[in-house]
mmCIF file of C-alpha atoms in Angstrom:
data_model
loop_
_atom_site.group_PDB
_atom_site.id
_atom_site.type_symbol
_atom_site.label_atom_id
_atom_site.label_comp_id
_atom_site.label_asym_id
_atom_site.label_seq_id
_atom_site.Cartn_x
_atom_site.Cartn_y
_atom_site.Cartn_z
ATOM 1 C CA MET Y 1 0.000 0.000 0.000
ATOM 2 C CA LYS Y 2 1.305 3.416 -0.922
ATOM 3 C CA LYS Y 3 1.096 6.093 1.732
ATOM 4 C CA ASN Y 4 -2.353 7.673 1.689
ATOM 5 C CA ASN Y 5 -3.727 10.949 2.996
ATOM 6 C CA ILE Y 6 -3.801 9.937 6.660
ATOM 7 C CA CYS Y 7 -0.221 8.628 6.517
ATOM 8 C CA ASP Y 8 1.004 11.858 4.954
ATOM 9 C CA LEU Y 9 -1.003 13.948 7.404
ATOM 10 C CA LEU Y 10 0.333 12.238 10.537
ATOM 11 C CA GLY Y 11 3.751 11.098 9.337
ATOM 12 C CA ILE Y 12 3.073 7.379 9.862
ATOM 13 C CA GLU Y 13 3.974 4.458 7.607
ATOM 14 C CA TYR Y 14 0.712 2.490 7.693
ATOM 15 C CA PRO Y 15 -2.885 3.749 8.137
ATOM 16 C CA ILE Y 16 -3.365 1.682 11.281
ATOM 17 C CA PHE Y 17 -4.322 3.181 14.665
ATOM 18 C CA GLN Y 18 -4.144 1.328 17.968
ATOM 19 C CA GLY Y 19 -7.226 1.999 20.059
ATOM 20 C CA GLY Y 20 -6.912 4.242 23.109
ATOM 21 C CA MET Y 21 -8.010 1.680 25.709
ATOM 22 C CA ALA Y 22 -8.158 2.971 29.305
ATOM 23 C CA TRP Y 23 -5.901 1.115 31.781
ATOM 24 C CA ILE Y 24 -4.396 -0.732 28.796
ATOM 25 C CA ALA Y 25 -2.920 1.652 26.220
ATOM 26 C CA ASP Y 26 0.240 2.798 27.959
ATOM 27 C CA ALA Y 27 3.715 3.848 26.799
ATOM 28 C CA ASN Y 28 4.813 0.259 26.275
ATOM 29 C CA LEU Y 29 1.995 -0.547 23.844
ATOM 30 C CA ALA Y 30 1.845 2.849 22.116
ATOM 31 C CA SER Y 31 5.582 3.014 21.428
ATOM 32 C CA ALA Y 32 5.621 -0.543 20.041
ATOM 33 C CA VAL Y 33 2.777 0.252 17.632
ATOM 34 C CA SER Y 34 4.450 3.471 16.497
ATOM 35 C CA ASN Y 35 7.798 1.708 16.028
ATOM 36 C CA ALA Y 36 5.995 -0.865 13.855
ATOM 37 C CA GLY Y 37 4.685 1.879 11.560
ATOM 38 C CA GLY Y 38 1.201 2.508 12.952
ATOM 39 C CA LEU Y 39 -0.108 5.242 15.231
ATOM 40 C CA GLY Y 40 0.363 4.288 18.861
ATOM 41 C CA ILE Y 41 -2.079 5.954 21.236
ATOM 42 C CA ILE Y 42 -1.708 6.475 24.986
ATOM 43 C CA ALA Y 43 -5.049 6.425 26.818
ATOM 44 C CA ALA Y 44 -5.366 9.119 29.486
ATOM 45 C CA GLY Y 45 -8.679 7.674 30.689
ATOM 46 C CA ASN Y 46 -9.458 8.933 34.194
ATOM 47 C CA ALA Y 47 -5.786 9.024 35.167
ATOM 48 C CA PRO Y 48 -4.293 12.118 36.825
ATOM 49 C CA LYS Y 49 -1.890 14.422 35.031
ATOM 50 C CA GLU Y 50 1.187 12.955 36.738
ATOM 51 C CA TRP Y 51 0.558 9.492 35.305
ATOM 52 C CA VAL Y 52 -0.186 10.838 31.837
ATOM 53 C CA VAL Y 53 2.978 12.951 31.764
ATOM 54 C CA GLU Y 54 5.041 9.981 32.891
ATOM 55 C CA GLU Y 55 3.642 7.795 30.089
ATOM 56 C CA ILE Y 56 4.215 10.534 27.508
ATOM 57 C CA ARG Y 57 7.834 10.885 28.531
ATOM 58 C CA LYS Y 58 8.353 7.117 28.550
ATOM 59 C CA THR Y 59 6.930 6.931 25.030
ATOM 60 C CA LYS Y 60 9.248 9.659 23.791
ATOM 61 C CA ASN Y 61 12.171 7.661 25.166
ATOM 62 C CA MET Y 62 10.973 4.484 23.451
ATOM 63 C CA THR Y 63 10.160 5.825 19.984
ATOM 64 C CA ASP Y 64 10.999 8.740 17.724
ATOM 65 C CA LYS Y 65 7.883 8.078 15.629
ATOM 66 C CA PRO Y 66 4.555 9.962 15.860
ATOM 67 C CA PHE Y 67 2.124 8.912 18.587
ATOM 68 C CA ALA Y 68 -1.107 10.329 20.002
ATOM 69 C CA LEU Y 69 -2.811 10.897 23.333
ATOM 70 C CA ASN Y 70 -6.408 9.769 23.765
ATOM 71 C CA ILE Y 71 -8.325 12.172 26.007
ATOM 72 C CA MET Y 72 -11.569 11.133 27.689
ATOM 73 C CA LEU Y 73 -13.497 14.367 27.956
ATOM 74 C CA LEU Y 74 -15.479 13.174 31.003
ATOM 75 C CA SER Y 75 -12.266 12.726 32.989
ATOM 76 C CA PRO Y 76 -12.244 14.602 36.319
ATOM 77 C CA PHE Y 77 -8.733 15.733 35.372
ATOM 78 C CA ILE Y 78 -9.554 16.960 31.863
ATOM 79 C CA GLU Y 79 -8.272 20.521 32.408
ATOM 80 C CA ASP Y 80 -4.956 19.187 33.702
ATOM 81 C CA ILE Y 81 -4.693 16.754 30.795
ATOM 82 C CA ILE Y 82 -5.179 19.556 28.271
ATOM 83 C CA ASP Y 83 -2.363 21.422 30.012
ATOM 84 C CA ALA Y 84 -0.196 18.295 29.753
ATOM 85 C CA VAL Y 85 -0.812 18.150 25.994
ATOM 86 C CA ILE Y 86 0.572 21.659 25.639
ATOM 87 C CA GLU Y 87 3.418 21.326 28.127
ATOM 88 C CA GLU Y 88 4.624 17.990 26.718
ATOM 89 C CA ASP Y 89 4.265 19.162 23.102
ATOM 90 C CA ILE Y 90 1.835 16.452 22.002
ATOM 91 C CA LYS Y 91 1.122 16.841 18.281
ATOM 92 C CA ILE Y 92 -1.865 14.495 17.871
ATOM 93 C CA VAL Y 93 -4.863 14.168 20.192
ATOM 94 C CA VAL Y 94 -7.749 11.709 19.921
ATOM 95 C CA THR Y 95 -10.872 12.730 21.834
ATOM 96 C CA GLY Y 96 -13.725 10.585 23.108
ATOM 97 C CA ALA Y 97 -16.648 10.473 25.548
ATOM 98 C CA GLY Y 98 -17.852 14.026 25.067
ATOM 99 C CA ASN Y 99 -17.671 17.187 22.989
ATOM 100 C CA PRO Y 100 -14.140 18.611 22.697
ATOM 101 C CA GLY Y 101 -15.353 21.991 21.442
ATOM 102 C CA LYS Y 102 -14.458 23.791 24.667
ATOM 103 C CA TYR Y 103 -10.782 22.967 24.169
ATOM 104 C CA PHE Y 104 -10.380 23.593 20.428
ATOM 105 C CA LYS Y 105 -9.143 27.169 20.755
ATOM 106 C CA LYS Y 106 -6.349 26.295 23.174
ATOM 107 C CA LEU Y 107 -5.275 23.213 21.200
ATOM 108 C CA ASN Y 108 -5.358 25.176 17.940
ATOM 109 C CA GLU Y 109 -3.014 27.802 19.366
ATOM 110 C CA TYR Y 110 -0.364 25.109 19.666
ATOM 111 C CA GLY Y 111 -1.052 23.416 16.327
ATOM 112 C CA VAL Y 112 -2.380 20.177 17.807
ATOM 113 C CA LYS Y 113 -4.016 17.838 15.275
ATOM 114 C CA ILE Y 114 -7.387 16.790 16.728
ATOM 115 C CA ILE Y 115 -9.081 13.506 15.797
ATOM 116 C CA PRO Y 116 -12.453 12.999 17.532
ATOM 117 C CA VAL Y 117 -14.145 9.620 17.882
ATOM 118 C CA VAL Y 118 -17.681 9.886 16.491
ATOM 119 C CA PRO Y 119 -20.600 7.419 16.573
ATOM 120 C CA SER Y 120 -22.906 9.214 14.133
ATOM 121 C CA VAL Y 121 -23.129 11.326 10.996
ATOM 122 C CA ALA Y 122 -24.477 14.306 12.950
ATOM 123 C CA GLN Y 123 -21.503 14.342 15.293
ATOM 124 C CA ALA Y 124 -19.038 13.926 12.426
ATOM 125 C CA ILE Y 125 -20.534 16.980 10.710
ATOM 126 C CA ARG Y 126 -20.318 19.003 13.942
ATOM 127 C CA MET Y 127 -16.692 18.042 14.434
ATOM 128 C CA GLN Y 128 -15.741 19.004 10.872
ATOM 129 C CA ARG Y 129 -16.855 22.591 11.522
ATOM 130 C CA ASN Y 130 -14.081 23.083 14.068
ATOM 131 C CA GLU Y 131 -10.620 24.311 13.202
ATOM 132 C CA GLY Y 132 -7.894 21.844 14.093
ATOM 133 C CA VAL Y 133 -9.948 18.711 13.449
ATOM 134 C CA VAL Y 134 -7.967 16.851 10.781
ATOM 135 C CA ALA Y 135 -9.853 13.526 10.689
ATOM 136 C CA VAL Y 136 -12.503 11.559 12.578
ATOM 137 C CA ILE Y 137 -12.580 8.020 13.925
ATOM 138 C CA ALA Y 138 -15.983 6.553 13.076
ATOM 139 C CA GLU Y 139 -16.628 3.762 15.558
ATOM 140 C CA GLY Y 140 -19.336 1.186 14.966
ATOM 141 C CA ALA Y 141 -21.272 -0.748 17.594
ATOM 142 C CA GLU Y 142 -19.157 -3.884 17.069
ATOM 143 C CA ALA Y 143 -16.323 -2.246 19.000
ATOM 144 C CA GLY Y 144 -15.363 -3.070 22.565
ATOM 145 C CA GLY Y 145 -15.915 -0.571 25.366
ATOM 146 C CA HIS Y 146 -18.198 2.454 24.997
ATOM 147 C CA ILE Y 147 -20.180 2.226 21.760
ATOM 148 C CA GLY Y 148 -22.824 3.933 19.669
ATOM 149 C CA VAL Y 149 -25.832 2.254 18.057
ATOM 150 C CA THR Y 150 -24.917 2.025 14.353
ATOM 151 C CA ASN Y 151 -22.786 -0.804 13.014
ATOM 152 C CA THR Y 152 -19.548 -0.129 11.141
ATOM 153 C CA MET Y 153 -20.754 -1.378 7.760
ATOM 154 C CA SER Y 154 -23.574 1.172 7.786
ATOM 155 C CA LEU Y 155 -21.788 3.967 9.623
ATOM 156 C CA ILE Y 156 -18.578 4.368 7.603
ATOM 157 C CA PRO Y 157 -20.002 5.097 4.119
ATOM 158 C CA GLN Y 158 -22.589 7.505 5.529
ATOM 159 C CA ILE Y 159 -19.942 9.502 7.373
ATOM 160 C CA VAL Y 160 -17.568 9.386 4.392
ATOM 161 C CA ASP Y 161 -20.344 10.835 2.217
ATOM 162 C CA SER Y 162 -21.160 13.547 4.771
ATOM 163 C CA ILE Y 163 -17.776 15.161 5.468
ATOM 164 C CA ASP Y 164 -14.598 16.127 3.621
ATOM 165 C CA LEU Y 165 -12.154 14.883 6.260
ATOM 166 C CA PRO Y 166 -10.362 11.515 6.276
ATOM 167 C CA VAL Y 167 -12.372 8.869 8.123
ATOM 168 C CA ILE Y 168 -10.760 6.169 10.255
ATOM 169 C CA ALA Y 169 -12.942 3.065 10.564
ATOM 170 C CA ALA Y 170 -13.186 1.380 13.967
ATOM 171 C CA GLY Y 171 -15.257 -1.484 15.329
ATOM 172 C CA GLY Y 172 -15.291 -5.046 14.012
ATOM 173 C CA ILE Y 173 -11.851 -4.930 12.356
ATOM 174 C CA ALA Y 174 -9.223 -7.507 13.303
ATOM 175 C CA ASP Y 175 -7.441 -8.589 10.137
ATOM 176 C CA GLY Y 176 -6.582 -7.649 6.563
ATOM 177 C CA ARG Y 177 -10.028 -8.629 5.302
ATOM 178 C CA GLY Y 178 -11.711 -6.192 7.666
ATOM 179 C CA MET Y 179 -9.162 -3.558 6.772
ATOM 180 C CA SER Y 180 -9.797 -3.931 3.037
ATOM 181 C CA ALA Y 181 -13.560 -3.812 3.637
ATOM 182 C CA ALA Y 182 -13.141 -0.531 5.505
ATOM 183 C CA PHE Y 183 -11.200 0.947 2.596
ATOM 184 C CA CYS Y 184 -13.883 -0.233 0.177
ATOM 185 C CA LEU Y 185 -16.394 1.700 2.280
ATOM 186 C CA GLY Y 186 -14.328 4.862 1.833
ATOM 187 C CA ALA Y 187 -12.194 4.877 4.981
ATOM 188 C CA SER Y 188 -8.663 6.281 4.912
ATOM 189 C CA GLY Y 189 -7.450 4.138 7.795
ATOM 190 C CA VAL Y 190 -8.490 1.683 10.483
ATOM 191 C CA GLN Y 191 -8.350 1.558 14.272
ATOM 192 C CA LEU Y 192 -8.056 -1.726 16.159
ATOM 193 C CA GLY Y 193 -8.422 -2.316 19.879
ATOM 194 C CA THR Y 194 -9.255 -5.967 20.494
ATOM 195 C CA ARG Y 195 -6.447 -7.295 18.284
ATOM 196 C CA PHE Y 196 -3.878 -5.268 20.221
ATOM 197 C CA LEU Y 197 -5.077 -6.728 23.526
ATOM 198 C CA LEU Y 198 -3.044 -9.797 22.580
ATOM 199 C CA ALA Y 199 0.087 -7.864 21.650
ATOM 200 C CA LYS Y 200 3.135 -9.093 23.550
ATOM 201 C CA GLU Y 201 3.799 -5.481 24.505
ATOM 202 C CA CYS Y 202 0.297 -5.108 25.981
ATOM 203 C CA LYS Y 203 0.493 -5.384 29.781
ATOM 204 C CA VAL Y 204 -3.140 -6.395 30.309
ATOM 205 C CA SER Y 205 -3.469 -9.302 32.771
ATOM 206 C CA ASP Y 206 -2.907 -12.869 31.555
ATOM 207 C CA GLY Y 207 -6.462 -13.701 32.576
ATOM 208 C CA TYR Y 208 -7.807 -10.926 30.343
ATOM 209 C CA LYS Y 209 -5.777 -12.176 27.383
ATOM 210 C CA GLU Y 210 -6.928 -15.754 27.972
ATOM 211 C CA LYS Y 211 -10.558 -14.592 28.049
ATOM 212 C CA VAL Y 212 -10.103 -12.958 24.632
ATOM 213 C CA ILE Y 213 -8.321 -16.008 23.194
ATOM 214 C CA LYS Y 214 -11.180 -18.296 24.279
ATOM 215 C CA ALA Y 215 -13.903 -15.948 22.981
ATOM 216 C CA LYS Y 216 -16.288 -17.021 20.219
ATOM 217 C CA ASP Y 217 -18.503 -15.051 17.873
ATOM 218 C CA THR Y 218 -21.286 -14.860 20.503
ATOM 219 C CA SER Y 219 -19.085 -14.153 23.522
ATOM 220 C CA SER Y 220 -19.715 -10.402 23.782
ATOM 221 C CA THR Y 221 -22.704 -8.579 25.195
ATOM 222 C CA VAL Y 222 -23.721 -4.965 25.801
ATOM 223 C CA THR Y 223 -24.261 -3.524 29.267
ATOM 224 C CA GLY Y 224 -25.390 -0.047 30.289
ATOM 225 C CA GLN Y 225 -28.187 0.338 27.749
ATOM 226 C CA SER Y 226 -30.429 1.877 30.407
ATOM 227 C CA THR Y 227 -27.852 4.542 31.271
ATOM 228 C CA GLY Y 228 -27.548 5.809 27.714
ATOM 229 C CA HIS Y 229 -23.870 4.845 27.711
ATOM 230 C CA PRO Y 230 -23.734 1.250 26.402
ATOM 231 C CA VAL Y 231 -20.532 -0.730 26.821
ATOM 232 C CA ARG Y 232 -19.554 -3.907 24.959
ATOM 233 C CA VAL Y 233 -17.864 -6.516 27.137
ATOM 234 C CA LEU Y 234 -17.219 -10.246 27.133
ATOM 235 C CA LYS Y 235 -19.831 -12.293 28.967
ATOM 236 C CA ASN Y 236 -18.967 -13.126 32.582
ATOM 237 C CA LYS Y 237 -20.373 -12.870 36.100
ATOM 238 C CA PHE Y 238 -19.948 -9.085 36.158
ATOM 239 C CA ALA Y 239 -21.905 -8.587 32.909
ATOM 240 C CA LYS Y 240 -24.646 -10.961 34.064
ATOM 241 C CA ASN Y 241 -25.083 -9.173 37.385
ATOM 242 C CA PHE Y 242 -24.959 -5.735 35.751
ATOM 243 C CA LYS Y 243 -27.791 -6.752 33.423
ATOM 244 C CA LYS Y 244 -29.800 -8.103 36.356
ATOM 245 C CA LEU Y 245 -29.536 -4.715 38.033
ATOM 246 C CA GLU Y 246 -30.706 -3.019 34.843
ATOM 247 C CA GLU Y 247 -33.668 -5.388 34.569
ATOM 248 C CA ALA Y 248 -34.544 -4.537 38.177
ATOM 249 C CA ASN Y 249 -34.632 -0.828 37.180
ATOM 250 C CA ALA Y 250 -31.657 0.092 39.326
ATOM 251 C CA SER Y 251 -30.832 3.791 39.337
ATOM 252 C CA ILE Y 252 -27.931 5.187 37.325
ATOM 253 C CA GLU Y 253 -26.156 5.888 40.625
ATOM 254 C CA GLU Y 254 -26.491 2.227 41.662
ATOM 255 C CA LEU Y 255 -25.213 1.031 38.303
ATOM 256 C CA GLU Y 256 -22.266 3.414 38.364
ATOM 257 C CA LYS Y 257 -21.345 2.276 41.858
ATOM 258 C CA PHE Y 258 -21.523 -1.377 40.822
ATOM 259 C CA GLY Y 259 -19.351 -0.739 37.766
ATOM 260 C CA SER Y 260 -16.799 1.488 39.498
ATOM 261 C CA GLY Y 261 -13.319 -0.003 39.305
ATOM 262 C CA SER Y 262 -14.497 -3.021 37.326
ATOM 263 C CA LEU Y 263 -12.232 -2.400 34.326
ATOM 264 C CA ARG Y 264 -9.165 -2.038 36.522
ATOM 265 C CA SER Y 265 -10.102 -5.286 38.284
ATOM 266 C CA ALA Y 266 -9.962 -7.171 34.994
ATOM 267 C CA VAL Y 267 -7.004 -5.356 33.418
ATOM 268 C CA VAL Y 268 -4.668 -5.054 36.406
ATOM 269 C CA ASP Y 269 -5.852 -7.636 38.926
ATOM 270 C CA GLY Y 270 -6.853 -10.293 36.401
ATOM 271 C CA ASP Y 271 -10.320 -10.821 37.899
ATOM 272 C CA VAL Y 272 -12.060 -11.665 34.649
ATOM 273 C CA GLU Y 273 -15.249 -12.915 36.302
ATOM 274 C CA ASN Y 274 -16.037 -9.949 38.556
ATOM 275 C CA GLY Y 275 -14.328 -7.341 36.378
ATOM 276 C CA SER Y 276 -15.326 -5.660 33.119
ATOM 277 C CA VAL Y 277 -13.586 -7.403 30.206
ATOM 278 C CA MET Y 278 -14.069 -4.900 27.382
ATOM 279 C CA ALA Y 279 -13.581 -6.394 23.926
ATOM 280 C CA GLY Y 280 -15.258 -6.205 20.533
ATOM 281 C CA GLN Y 281 -17.292 -8.714 18.555
ATOM 282 C CA VAL Y 282 -14.142 -9.684 16.639
ATOM 283 C CA ALA Y 283 -12.698 -11.324 19.761
ATOM 284 C CA GLY Y 284 -13.583 -14.646 18.155
ATOM 285 C CA LEU Y 285 -11.076 -13.882 15.377
ATOM 286 C CA VAL Y 286 -8.249 -13.028 17.767
ATOM 287 C CA ASN Y 287 -6.644 -16.174 19.117
ATOM 288 C CA LYS Y 288 -2.903 -15.773 19.625
ATOM 289 C CA GLU Y 289 -0.367 -13.463 21.210
ATOM 290 C CA GLU Y 290 1.961 -11.635 18.813
ATOM 291 C CA SER Y 291 4.229 -8.609 18.839
ATOM 292 C CA CYS Y 292 2.871 -5.303 17.563
ATOM 293 C CA LYS Y 293 5.133 -5.617 14.533
ATOM 294 C CA GLU Y 294 3.767 -9.076 13.766
ATOM 295 C CA ILE Y 295 0.205 -7.784 14.099
ATOM 296 C CA ILE Y 296 0.778 -4.838 11.764
ATOM 297 C CA ASP Y 297 2.710 -6.958 9.253
ATOM 298 C CA ASP Y 298 -0.130 -9.501 9.257
ATOM 299 C CA LEU Y 299 -2.717 -6.762 8.738
ATOM 300 C CA MET Y 300 -0.846 -5.344 5.760
ATOM 301 C CA GLN Y 301 -0.171 -8.743 4.183
ATOM 302 C CA GLY Y 302 -3.800 -9.762 4.685
ATOM 303 C CA TYR Y 303 -4.963 -6.506 3.161
ATOM 304 C CA GLU Y 304 -2.760 -6.988 0.107
ATOM 305 C CA ARG Y 305 -3.908 -10.605 -0.361
ATOM 306 C CA THR Y 306 -7.535 -9.541 -0.177
ATOM 307 C CA VAL Y 307 -7.083 -6.724 -2.674
ATOM 308 C CA ARG Y 308 -5.245 -9.008 -5.103
ATOM 309 C CA SER Y 309 -7.956 -11.643 -4.842
ATOM 310 C CA ILE Y 310 -10.571 -9.140 -6.005
ATOM 311 C CA TYR Y 311 -8.827 -8.843 -9.374
ATOM 312 C CA GLU Y 312 -7.885 -12.501 -9.872
#
């Protein structure tokens, strides 16, 4: 594949983004993805500024390639994280879980390239109106973690037709076939989260990785529908009990309390029964641990095989 518009724009070799997964996407993973030619992304999540700055500096020591910081706009430390972006001279920011409009002016002053995650055409159009937004990540409901309602196959072409910016396809992509399908739908790049959970450089708990390896096509479910913030996870005791609470019409406060700390429990502590094991519907396709370089090489080779097969 020749470099395309997103590669030229960001200075990366391949149009492959690693998802900004909270508690998971740290300096180790992001630098390995960037060194392999993709765009590594550190996830700020709900972490305080000190942790984020430390991971940024670690990444700079581990790679001289471009990388990004994923900012969760609902973070209690969001103002501090924006300051960290400026102070640490971050060039690319991915935003999620909210409207980044409040911070555009400050980020624009420092020439930060902004790439919002969007779940709908309407939000993609709103984001395009803002200076500094250079692309959008259109994430379908097949993705792991927080999701929208429209599936990738339907979402990508509608967003591509609605805006003039490059569109990165996310949700339901794990190999070269999915990557080529995204490009056929008009995407300029792809973002993968679930596949990178099994990267050797990913420090997620062994139990979490084993849960993904054993997953089948029907192993994921969606919790949090009643809160308006649905989350795709792998089925386990936590997901079952969360759904029971929803069926019993538990309040949002009760649900938030029950879910508090559940992702950390699975990621860090390895409690994959009582913790939230976020992963996408493609978990059934992901069945072995590989290095980030091996993952990206496999994606590119699979993409090229698929494209060639179309013309044979």
